[in-house]
Tab-separated table of C-alpha atoms in Angstrom:
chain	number	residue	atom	x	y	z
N	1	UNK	CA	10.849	-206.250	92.866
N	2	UNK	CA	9.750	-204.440	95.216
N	3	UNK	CA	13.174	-204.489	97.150
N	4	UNK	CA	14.922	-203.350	93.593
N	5	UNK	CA	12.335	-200.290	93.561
N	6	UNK	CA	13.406	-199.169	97.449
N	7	UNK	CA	17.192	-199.846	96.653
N	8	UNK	CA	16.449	-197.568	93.188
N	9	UNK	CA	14.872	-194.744	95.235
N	10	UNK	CA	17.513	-194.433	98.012
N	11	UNK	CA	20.264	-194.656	95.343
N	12	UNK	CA	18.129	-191.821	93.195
N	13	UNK	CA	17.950	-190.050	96.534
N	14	UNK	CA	21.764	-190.069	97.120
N	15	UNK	CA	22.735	-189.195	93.881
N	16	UNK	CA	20.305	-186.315	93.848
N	17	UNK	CA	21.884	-185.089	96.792
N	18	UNK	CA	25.288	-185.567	95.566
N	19	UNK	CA	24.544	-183.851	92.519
N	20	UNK	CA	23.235	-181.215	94.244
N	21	UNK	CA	26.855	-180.521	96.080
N	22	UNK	CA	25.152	-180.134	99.691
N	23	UNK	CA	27.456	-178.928	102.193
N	24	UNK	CA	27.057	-178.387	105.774
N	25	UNK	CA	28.630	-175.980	108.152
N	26	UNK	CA	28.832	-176.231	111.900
N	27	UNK	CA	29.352	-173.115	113.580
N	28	UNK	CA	30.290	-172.915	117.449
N	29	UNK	CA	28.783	-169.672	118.364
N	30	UNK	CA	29.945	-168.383	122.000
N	31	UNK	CA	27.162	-165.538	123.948
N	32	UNK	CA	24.195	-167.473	122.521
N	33	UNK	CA	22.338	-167.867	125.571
N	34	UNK	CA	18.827	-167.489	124.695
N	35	UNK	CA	16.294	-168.867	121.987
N	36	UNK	CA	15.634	-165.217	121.096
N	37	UNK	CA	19.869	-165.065	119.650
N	38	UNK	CA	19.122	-168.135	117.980
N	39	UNK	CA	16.084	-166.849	115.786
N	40	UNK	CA	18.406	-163.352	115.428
N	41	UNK	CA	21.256	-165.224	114.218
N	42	UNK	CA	18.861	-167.459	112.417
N	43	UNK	CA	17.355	-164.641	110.527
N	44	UNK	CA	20.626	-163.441	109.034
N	45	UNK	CA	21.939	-166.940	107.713
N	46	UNK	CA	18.669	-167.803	106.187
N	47	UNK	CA	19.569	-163.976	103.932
N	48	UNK	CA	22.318	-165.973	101.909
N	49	UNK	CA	21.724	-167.106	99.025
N	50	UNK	CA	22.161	-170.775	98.920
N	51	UNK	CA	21.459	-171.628	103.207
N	52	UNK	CA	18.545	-173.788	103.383
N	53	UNK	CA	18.321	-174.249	106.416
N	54	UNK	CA	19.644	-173.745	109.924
N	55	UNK	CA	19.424	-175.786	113.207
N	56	UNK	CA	20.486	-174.789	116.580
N	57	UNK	CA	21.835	-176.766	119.790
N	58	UNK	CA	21.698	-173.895	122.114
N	59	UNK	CA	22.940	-176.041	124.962
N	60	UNK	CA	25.970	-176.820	123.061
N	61	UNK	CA	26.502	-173.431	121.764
N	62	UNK	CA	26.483	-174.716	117.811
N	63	UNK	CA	24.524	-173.694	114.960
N	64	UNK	CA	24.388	-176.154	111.867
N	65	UNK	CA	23.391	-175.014	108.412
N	66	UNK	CA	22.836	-176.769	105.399
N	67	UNK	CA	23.659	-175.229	101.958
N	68	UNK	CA	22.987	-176.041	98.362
N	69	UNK	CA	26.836	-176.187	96.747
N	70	UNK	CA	30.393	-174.861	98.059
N	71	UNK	CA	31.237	-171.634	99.382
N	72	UNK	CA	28.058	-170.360	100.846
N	73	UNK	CA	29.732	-169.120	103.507
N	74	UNK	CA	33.325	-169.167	104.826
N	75	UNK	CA	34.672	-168.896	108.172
N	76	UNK	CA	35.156	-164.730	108.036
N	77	UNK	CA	31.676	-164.225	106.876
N	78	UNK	CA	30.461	-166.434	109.107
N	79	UNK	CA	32.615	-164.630	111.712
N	80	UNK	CA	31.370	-161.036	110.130
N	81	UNK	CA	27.922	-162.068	110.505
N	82	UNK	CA	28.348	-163.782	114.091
N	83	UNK	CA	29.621	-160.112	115.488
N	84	UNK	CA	26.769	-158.030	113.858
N	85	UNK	CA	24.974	-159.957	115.392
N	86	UNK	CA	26.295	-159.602	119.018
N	87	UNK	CA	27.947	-162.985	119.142
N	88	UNK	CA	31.201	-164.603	118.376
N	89	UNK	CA	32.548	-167.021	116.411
N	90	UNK	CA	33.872	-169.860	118.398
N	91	UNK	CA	35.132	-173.047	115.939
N	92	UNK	CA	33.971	-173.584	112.367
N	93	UNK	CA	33.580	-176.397	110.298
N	94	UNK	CA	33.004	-177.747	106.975
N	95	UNK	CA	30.967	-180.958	105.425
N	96	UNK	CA	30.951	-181.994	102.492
N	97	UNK	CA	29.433	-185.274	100.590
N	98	UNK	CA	31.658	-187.618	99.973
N	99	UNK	CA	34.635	-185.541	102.137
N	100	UNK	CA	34.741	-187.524	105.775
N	101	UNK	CA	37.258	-185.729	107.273
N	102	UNK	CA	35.251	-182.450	108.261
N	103	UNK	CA	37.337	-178.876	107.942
N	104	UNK	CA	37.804	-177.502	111.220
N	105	UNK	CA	39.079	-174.741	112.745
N	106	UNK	CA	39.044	-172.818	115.842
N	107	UNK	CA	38.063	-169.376	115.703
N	108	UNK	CA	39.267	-168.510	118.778
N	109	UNK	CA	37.781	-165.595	120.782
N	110	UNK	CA	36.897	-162.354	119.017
N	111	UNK	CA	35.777	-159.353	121.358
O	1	UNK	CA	-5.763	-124.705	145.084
O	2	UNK	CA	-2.129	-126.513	144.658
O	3	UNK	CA	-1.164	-129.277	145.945
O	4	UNK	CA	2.722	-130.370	146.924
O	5	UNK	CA	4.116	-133.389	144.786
O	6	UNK	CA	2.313	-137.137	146.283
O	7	UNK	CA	5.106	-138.606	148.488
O	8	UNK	CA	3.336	-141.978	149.089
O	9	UNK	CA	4.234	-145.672	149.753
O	10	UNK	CA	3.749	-147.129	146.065
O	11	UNK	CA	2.790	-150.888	145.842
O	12	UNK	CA	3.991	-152.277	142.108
O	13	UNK	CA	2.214	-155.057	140.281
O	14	UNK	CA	3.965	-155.263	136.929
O	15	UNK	CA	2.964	-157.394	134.532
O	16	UNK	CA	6.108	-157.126	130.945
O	17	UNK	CA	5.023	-157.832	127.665
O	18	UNK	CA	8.107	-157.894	125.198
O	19	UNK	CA	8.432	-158.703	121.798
O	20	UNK	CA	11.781	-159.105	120.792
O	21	UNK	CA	13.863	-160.073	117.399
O	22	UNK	CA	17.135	-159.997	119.734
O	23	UNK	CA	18.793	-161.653	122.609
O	24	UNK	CA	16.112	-160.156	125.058
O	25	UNK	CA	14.460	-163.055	126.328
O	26	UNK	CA	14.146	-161.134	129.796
O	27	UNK	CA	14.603	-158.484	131.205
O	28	UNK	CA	14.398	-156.026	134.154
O	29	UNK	CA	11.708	-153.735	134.839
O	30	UNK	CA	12.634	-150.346	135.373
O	31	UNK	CA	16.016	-150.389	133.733
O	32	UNK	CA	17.457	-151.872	130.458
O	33	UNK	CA	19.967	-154.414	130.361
O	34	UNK	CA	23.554	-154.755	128.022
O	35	UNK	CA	22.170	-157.379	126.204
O	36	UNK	CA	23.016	-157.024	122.294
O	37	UNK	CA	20.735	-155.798	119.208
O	38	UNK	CA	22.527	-156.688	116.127
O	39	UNK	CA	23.310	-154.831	113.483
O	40	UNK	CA	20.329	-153.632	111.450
O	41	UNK	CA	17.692	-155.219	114.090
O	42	UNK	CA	15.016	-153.581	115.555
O	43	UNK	CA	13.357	-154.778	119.229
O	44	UNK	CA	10.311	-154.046	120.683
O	45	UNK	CA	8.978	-154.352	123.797
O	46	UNK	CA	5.510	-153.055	125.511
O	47	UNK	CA	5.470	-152.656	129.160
O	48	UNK	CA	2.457	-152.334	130.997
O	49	UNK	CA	2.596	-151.190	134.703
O	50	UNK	CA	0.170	-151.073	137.123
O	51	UNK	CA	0.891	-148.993	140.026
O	52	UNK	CA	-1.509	-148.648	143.202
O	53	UNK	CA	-0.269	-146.866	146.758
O	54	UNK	CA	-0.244	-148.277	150.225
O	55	UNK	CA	-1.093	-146.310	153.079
O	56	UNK	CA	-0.804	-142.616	153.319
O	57	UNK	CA	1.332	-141.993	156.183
O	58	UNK	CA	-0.043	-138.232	156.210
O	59	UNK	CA	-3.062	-139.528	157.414
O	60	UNK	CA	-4.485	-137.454	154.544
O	61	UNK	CA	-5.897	-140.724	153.092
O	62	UNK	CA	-4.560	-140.166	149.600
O	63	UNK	CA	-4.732	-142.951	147.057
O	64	UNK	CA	-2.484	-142.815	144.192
O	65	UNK	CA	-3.544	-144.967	141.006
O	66	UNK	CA	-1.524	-145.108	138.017
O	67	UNK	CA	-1.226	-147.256	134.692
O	68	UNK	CA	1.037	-146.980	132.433
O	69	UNK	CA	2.059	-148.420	128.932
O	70	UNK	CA	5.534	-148.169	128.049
O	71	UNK	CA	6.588	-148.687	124.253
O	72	UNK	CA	10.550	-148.867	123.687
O	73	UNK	CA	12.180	-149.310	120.633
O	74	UNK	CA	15.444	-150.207	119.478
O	75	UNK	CA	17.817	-150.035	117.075
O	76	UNK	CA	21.155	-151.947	116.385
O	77	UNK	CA	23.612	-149.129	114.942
O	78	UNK	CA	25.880	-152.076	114.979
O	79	UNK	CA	26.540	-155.331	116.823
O	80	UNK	CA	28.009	-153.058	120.104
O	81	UNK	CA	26.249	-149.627	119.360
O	82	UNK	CA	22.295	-149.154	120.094
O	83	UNK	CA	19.773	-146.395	119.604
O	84	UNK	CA	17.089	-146.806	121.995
O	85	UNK	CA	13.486	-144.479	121.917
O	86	UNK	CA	11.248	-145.203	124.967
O	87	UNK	CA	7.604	-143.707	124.914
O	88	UNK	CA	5.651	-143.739	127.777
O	89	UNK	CA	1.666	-143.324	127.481
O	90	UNK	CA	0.712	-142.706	131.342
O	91	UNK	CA	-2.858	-142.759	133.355
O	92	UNK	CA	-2.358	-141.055	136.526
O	93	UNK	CA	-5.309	-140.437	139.187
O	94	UNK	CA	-4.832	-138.955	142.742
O	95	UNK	CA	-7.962	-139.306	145.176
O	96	UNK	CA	-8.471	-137.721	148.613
O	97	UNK	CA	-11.205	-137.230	151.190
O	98	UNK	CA	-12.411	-133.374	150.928
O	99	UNK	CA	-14.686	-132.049	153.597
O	100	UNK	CA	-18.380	-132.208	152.965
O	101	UNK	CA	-17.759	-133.145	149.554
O	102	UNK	CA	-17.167	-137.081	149.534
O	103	UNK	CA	-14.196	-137.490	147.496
O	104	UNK	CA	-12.045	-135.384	145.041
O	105	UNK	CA	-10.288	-137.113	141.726
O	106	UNK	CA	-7.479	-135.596	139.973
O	107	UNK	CA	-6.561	-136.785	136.851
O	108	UNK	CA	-4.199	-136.763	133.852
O	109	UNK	CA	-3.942	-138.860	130.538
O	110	UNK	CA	-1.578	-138.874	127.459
O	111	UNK	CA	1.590	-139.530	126.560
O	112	UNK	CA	4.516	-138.617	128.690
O	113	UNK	CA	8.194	-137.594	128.112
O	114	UNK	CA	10.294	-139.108	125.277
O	115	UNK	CA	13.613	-140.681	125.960
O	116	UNK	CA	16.150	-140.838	123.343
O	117	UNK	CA	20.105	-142.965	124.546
O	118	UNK	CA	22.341	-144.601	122.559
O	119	UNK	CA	24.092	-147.638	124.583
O	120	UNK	CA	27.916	-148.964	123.338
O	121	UNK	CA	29.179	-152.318	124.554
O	122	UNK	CA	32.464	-151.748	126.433
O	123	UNK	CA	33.124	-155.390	127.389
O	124	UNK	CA	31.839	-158.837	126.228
O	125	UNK	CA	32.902	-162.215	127.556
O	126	UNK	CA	30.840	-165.079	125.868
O	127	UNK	CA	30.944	-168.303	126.675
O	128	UNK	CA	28.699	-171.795	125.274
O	129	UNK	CA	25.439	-170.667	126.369
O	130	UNK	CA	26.262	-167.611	128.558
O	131	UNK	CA	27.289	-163.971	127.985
O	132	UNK	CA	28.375	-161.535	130.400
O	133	UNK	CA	28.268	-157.882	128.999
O	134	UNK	CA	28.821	-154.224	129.895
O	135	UNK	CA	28.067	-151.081	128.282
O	136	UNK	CA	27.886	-147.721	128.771
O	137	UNK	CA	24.659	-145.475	128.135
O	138	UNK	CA	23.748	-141.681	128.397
O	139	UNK	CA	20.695	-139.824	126.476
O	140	UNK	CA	18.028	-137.183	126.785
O	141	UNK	CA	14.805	-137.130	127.952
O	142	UNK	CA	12.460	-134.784	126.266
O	143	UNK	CA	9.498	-133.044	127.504
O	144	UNK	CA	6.575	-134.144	124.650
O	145	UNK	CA	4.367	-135.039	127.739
O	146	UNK	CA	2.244	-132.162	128.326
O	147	UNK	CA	2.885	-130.612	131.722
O	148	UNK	CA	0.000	-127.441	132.028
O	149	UNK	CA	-2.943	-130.335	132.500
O	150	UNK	CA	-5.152	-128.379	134.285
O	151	UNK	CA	-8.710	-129.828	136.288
O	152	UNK	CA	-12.302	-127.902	137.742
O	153	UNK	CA	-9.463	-127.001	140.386
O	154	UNK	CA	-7.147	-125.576	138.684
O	155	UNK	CA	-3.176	-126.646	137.558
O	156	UNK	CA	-2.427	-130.228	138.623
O	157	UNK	CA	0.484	-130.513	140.317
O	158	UNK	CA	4.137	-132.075	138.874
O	159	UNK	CA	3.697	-135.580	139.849
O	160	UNK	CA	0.263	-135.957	138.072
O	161	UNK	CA	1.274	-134.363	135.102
O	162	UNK	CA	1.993	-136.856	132.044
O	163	UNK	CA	5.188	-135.106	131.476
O	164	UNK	CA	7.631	-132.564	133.114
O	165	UNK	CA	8.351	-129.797	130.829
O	166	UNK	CA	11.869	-130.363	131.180
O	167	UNK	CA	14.972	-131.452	129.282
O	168	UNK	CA	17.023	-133.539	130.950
O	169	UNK	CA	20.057	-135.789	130.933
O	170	UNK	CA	21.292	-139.329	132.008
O	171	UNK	CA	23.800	-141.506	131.966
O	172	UNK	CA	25.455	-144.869	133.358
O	173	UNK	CA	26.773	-148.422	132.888
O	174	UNK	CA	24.863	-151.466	132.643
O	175	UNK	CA	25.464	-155.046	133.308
O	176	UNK	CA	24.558	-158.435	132.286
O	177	UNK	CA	25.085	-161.843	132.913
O	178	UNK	CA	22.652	-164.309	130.948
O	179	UNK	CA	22.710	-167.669	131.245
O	180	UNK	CA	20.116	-170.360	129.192
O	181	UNK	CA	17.983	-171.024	132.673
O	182	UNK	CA	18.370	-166.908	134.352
O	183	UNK	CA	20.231	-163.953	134.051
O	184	UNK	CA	20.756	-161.018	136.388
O	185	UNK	CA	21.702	-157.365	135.443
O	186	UNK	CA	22.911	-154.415	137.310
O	187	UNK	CA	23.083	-150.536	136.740
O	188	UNK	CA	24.081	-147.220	138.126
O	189	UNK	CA	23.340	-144.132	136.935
O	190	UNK	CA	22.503	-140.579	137.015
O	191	UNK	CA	20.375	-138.212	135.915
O	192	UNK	CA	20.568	-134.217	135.700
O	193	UNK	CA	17.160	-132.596	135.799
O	194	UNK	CA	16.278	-129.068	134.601
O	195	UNK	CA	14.034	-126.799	135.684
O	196	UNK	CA	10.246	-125.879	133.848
O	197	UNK	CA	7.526	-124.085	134.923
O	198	UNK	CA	9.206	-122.408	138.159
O	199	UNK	CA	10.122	-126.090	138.787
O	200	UNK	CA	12.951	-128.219	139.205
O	201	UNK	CA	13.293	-131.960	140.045
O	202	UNK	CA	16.321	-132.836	142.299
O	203	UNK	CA	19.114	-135.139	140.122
O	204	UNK	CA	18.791	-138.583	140.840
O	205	UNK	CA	21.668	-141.399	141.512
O	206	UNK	CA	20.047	-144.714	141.112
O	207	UNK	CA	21.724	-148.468	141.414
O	208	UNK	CA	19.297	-151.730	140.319
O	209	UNK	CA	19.748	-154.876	140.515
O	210	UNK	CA	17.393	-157.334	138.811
O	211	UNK	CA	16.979	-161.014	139.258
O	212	UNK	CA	15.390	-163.398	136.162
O	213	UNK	CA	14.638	-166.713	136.454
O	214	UNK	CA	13.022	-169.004	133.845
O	215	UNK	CA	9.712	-170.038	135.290
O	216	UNK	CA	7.764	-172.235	132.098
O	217	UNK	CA	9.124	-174.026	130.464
O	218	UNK	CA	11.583	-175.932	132.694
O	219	UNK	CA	13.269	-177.454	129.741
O	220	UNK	CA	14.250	-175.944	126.358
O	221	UNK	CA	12.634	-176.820	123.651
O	222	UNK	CA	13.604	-176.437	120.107
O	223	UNK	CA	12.428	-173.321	117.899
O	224	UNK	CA	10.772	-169.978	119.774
O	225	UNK	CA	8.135	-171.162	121.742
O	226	UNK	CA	6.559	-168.383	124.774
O	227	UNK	CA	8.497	-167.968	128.189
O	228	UNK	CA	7.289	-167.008	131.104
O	229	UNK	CA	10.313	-165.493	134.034
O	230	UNK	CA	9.790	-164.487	137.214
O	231	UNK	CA	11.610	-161.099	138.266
O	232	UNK	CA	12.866	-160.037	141.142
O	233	UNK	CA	14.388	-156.189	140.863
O	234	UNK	CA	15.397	-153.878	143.747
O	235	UNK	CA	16.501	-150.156	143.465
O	236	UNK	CA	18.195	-147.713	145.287
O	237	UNK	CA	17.055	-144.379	144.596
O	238	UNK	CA	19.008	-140.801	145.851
O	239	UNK	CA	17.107	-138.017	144.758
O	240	UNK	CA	18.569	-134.672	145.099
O	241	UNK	CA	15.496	-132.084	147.109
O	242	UNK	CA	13.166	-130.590	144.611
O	243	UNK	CA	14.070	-126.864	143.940
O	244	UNK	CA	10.786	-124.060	143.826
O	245	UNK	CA	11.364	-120.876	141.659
O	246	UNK	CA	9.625	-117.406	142.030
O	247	UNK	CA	8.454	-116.729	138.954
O	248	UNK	CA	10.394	-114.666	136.451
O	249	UNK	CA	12.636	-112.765	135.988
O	250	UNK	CA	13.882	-112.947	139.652
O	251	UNK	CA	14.661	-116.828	139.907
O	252	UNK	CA	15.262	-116.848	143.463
O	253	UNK	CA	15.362	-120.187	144.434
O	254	UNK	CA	12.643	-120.565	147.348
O	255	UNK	CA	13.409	-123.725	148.437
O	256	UNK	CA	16.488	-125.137	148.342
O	257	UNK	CA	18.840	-127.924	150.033
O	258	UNK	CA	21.105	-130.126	149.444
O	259	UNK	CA	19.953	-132.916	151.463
O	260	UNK	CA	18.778	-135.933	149.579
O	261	UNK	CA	15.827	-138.324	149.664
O	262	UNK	CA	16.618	-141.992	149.796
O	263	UNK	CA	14.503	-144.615	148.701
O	264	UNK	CA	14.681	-148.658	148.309
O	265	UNK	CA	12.249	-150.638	147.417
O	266	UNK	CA	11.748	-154.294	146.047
O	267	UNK	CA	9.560	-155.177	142.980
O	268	UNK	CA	8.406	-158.370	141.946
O	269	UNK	CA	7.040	-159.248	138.786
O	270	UNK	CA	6.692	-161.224	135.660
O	271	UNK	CA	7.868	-161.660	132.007
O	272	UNK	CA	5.781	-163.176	129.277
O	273	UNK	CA	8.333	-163.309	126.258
O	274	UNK	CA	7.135	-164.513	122.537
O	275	UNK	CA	7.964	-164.179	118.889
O	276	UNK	CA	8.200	-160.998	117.264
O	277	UNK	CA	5.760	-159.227	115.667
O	278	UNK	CA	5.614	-159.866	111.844
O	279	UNK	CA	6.350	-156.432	110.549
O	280	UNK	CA	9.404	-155.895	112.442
């Protein structure tokens, strides 16, 4: 039973996320080379409607943010923001649920 | 009873407090650096500087004591174009040995001149976790620092004033390379001073170099947590000979040359670096 009630949850939990069309976006963002362009960059994603939240791999240069539904953001407003903010847009890529084969492309450089 | 301008060995301890909502995890201390403000953003940061003077080689025995807190705001016009303001609020004190009366203090307080540049970004090349930029400045400094202070003996002289009474200009490129553990920065520029009150301050050619190393912690950590860097900054100063005018309307100049003053010095200091401050 009670094996039934943890199998019941995680499926509930799936589904709920499924439902909810989560999609995540991995952004390679070139110039970040300090926490302070993280919480910058931060600060603007966390404006659009729909980002719920944003993690950062400074080392690595990448940003990834996780949105409720599709076409939060796409790769020029990504870009757009990116260059306000000082930075550049390096590669970006899509995930969504049940899509394995992530969307990505490479920005290239923008000065 | 005037007094020429204090030329005196200055000894620096510096001690940077900025807040920033932009890249500007360090930074130099006299100069700026090409780091970006995005679009929209606003940065603060508070500089507090101590300054205390070695030995007097008049043998006059002068002591030169000066704080200083040095607000600077700025302003991202747009991802490559920034307004910066810098406000200085200055505590100057000047103390010699006077015959048969112990010591004299002379002594000024307030806020000094207001500087007003903008700064474009000529040149980016960004990397993963490294940047190395270069922009151009140029700007105004205003005289809102009052410069007729007067004491019990009478009009203090230029250099203890809080501000110059003059209008003058500046320009020059700046350069950064930042990297996640230091970054170092370079400048050169120049400045055009005017004359006020029957005095004029020679123009000034300056190159910096600043050093900034990440001190605590050693190893990044997730989120904004505090930083402390160590600095290391040199400068190479050419000042142009100050200029005396009669008074008006004759103008002559009194002194003149064309010689210039050099000056180097090295200045160590530190850099505590936190969050922003919630209303910006």
């Amino acid at each position: 039973m009670k094996l039934i009630t943890v199998l019941m949850t995680v499926f509930w939990l799936w589904s709920a996320n499924a439902l909810a069309g989560e999609t995540h976006y991995l952004l390679g963002v070139d110039g970040m080379s300090c926490p302070f362009c993280v919480y910058g960059i931060e600060k603007r994603l966390k404006k659009i409607e729909g980002v719920e939240d944003v993690r950062a791999d400074l080392a690595q240069g990448n940003i990834w943010v996780e949105a409720s539904g599709a076409d939060v953001l796409s790769e020029d407003s990504a870009r757009l923001l990116l260059e306000d903010a000082g930075f550049n847009l390096r590669t970006f890529e899509v995930h969504q649920p049940g899509n394995h084969e992530p969307g990505k492309k490479d920005s290239g450089r923008h000065e | 009873m005037r007094f020429s301008p204090v030329k005196l060995p200055i000894a620096f301890v510096i001690i940077l407090i900025p807040l920033s909502v932009a890249s500007v995890a360090a930074a130099p201390i006299t100069f700026n650096t090409a780091l970006p403000v995005g679009k929209g953003e606003f940065v603060n940061r508070e500089q507090l500087v101590l300054t205390r003077s070695g030995r007097d080689p008049s043998g006059a025995n002068r002591k030169v004591k000066g704080n200083a807190l040095i607000s600077v705001l700025a302003y991202g016009i747009s991802g490559k174009l920034t307004l910066f303001g810098v406000l200085p609020y200055i505590d100057k004190e000047l103390s010699f040995p006077a015959r048969g009366a112990g010591s004299v203090s002379r002594a000024s307080r307030g806020f000094g001149d207001t500087s007003i540049f903008l700064r474009y970004t000529l040149h980016q090349n960004d990397q993963r976790g490294s940047t190395f930029r270069l922009a151009a400045f140029g700007g105004v400094k205003m005289p809102t620092g009052s410069d007729n202070e007067t004491d019990a003996l009478g009009l203090l002289p230029p250099a203890l004033q809080s501000g110059s009474g003059s209008w003058d200009g500046f320009g020059g490129l700046v350069t950064t390379w930042q990297t996640l553990g230091y970054q170092a920065d370079a400048q050169i520029s120049y400045a055009v001073k005017t004359q006020a009150n029957n005095f004029q301050a020679g123009n000034e050619a300056r190159l910096d170099a600043s050093f900034q190393y990440r001190l605590f912690p050693r190893q990044l950590q997730s989120g904004v947590p505090a930083y402390v860097y160590g600095v290391l900054e040199t400068n190479f100063v050419q000042r142009e000979k100050k200029m005396l005018f009669w008074a008006r309307p004759i103008r002559i100049p009194a002194v003149r040359s064309f010689f210039w003053r050099r000056a180097f010095s090295t200045l160590p200091g530190a850099i505590f670096s936190k969050l922003p401050c919630r209303f910006l």
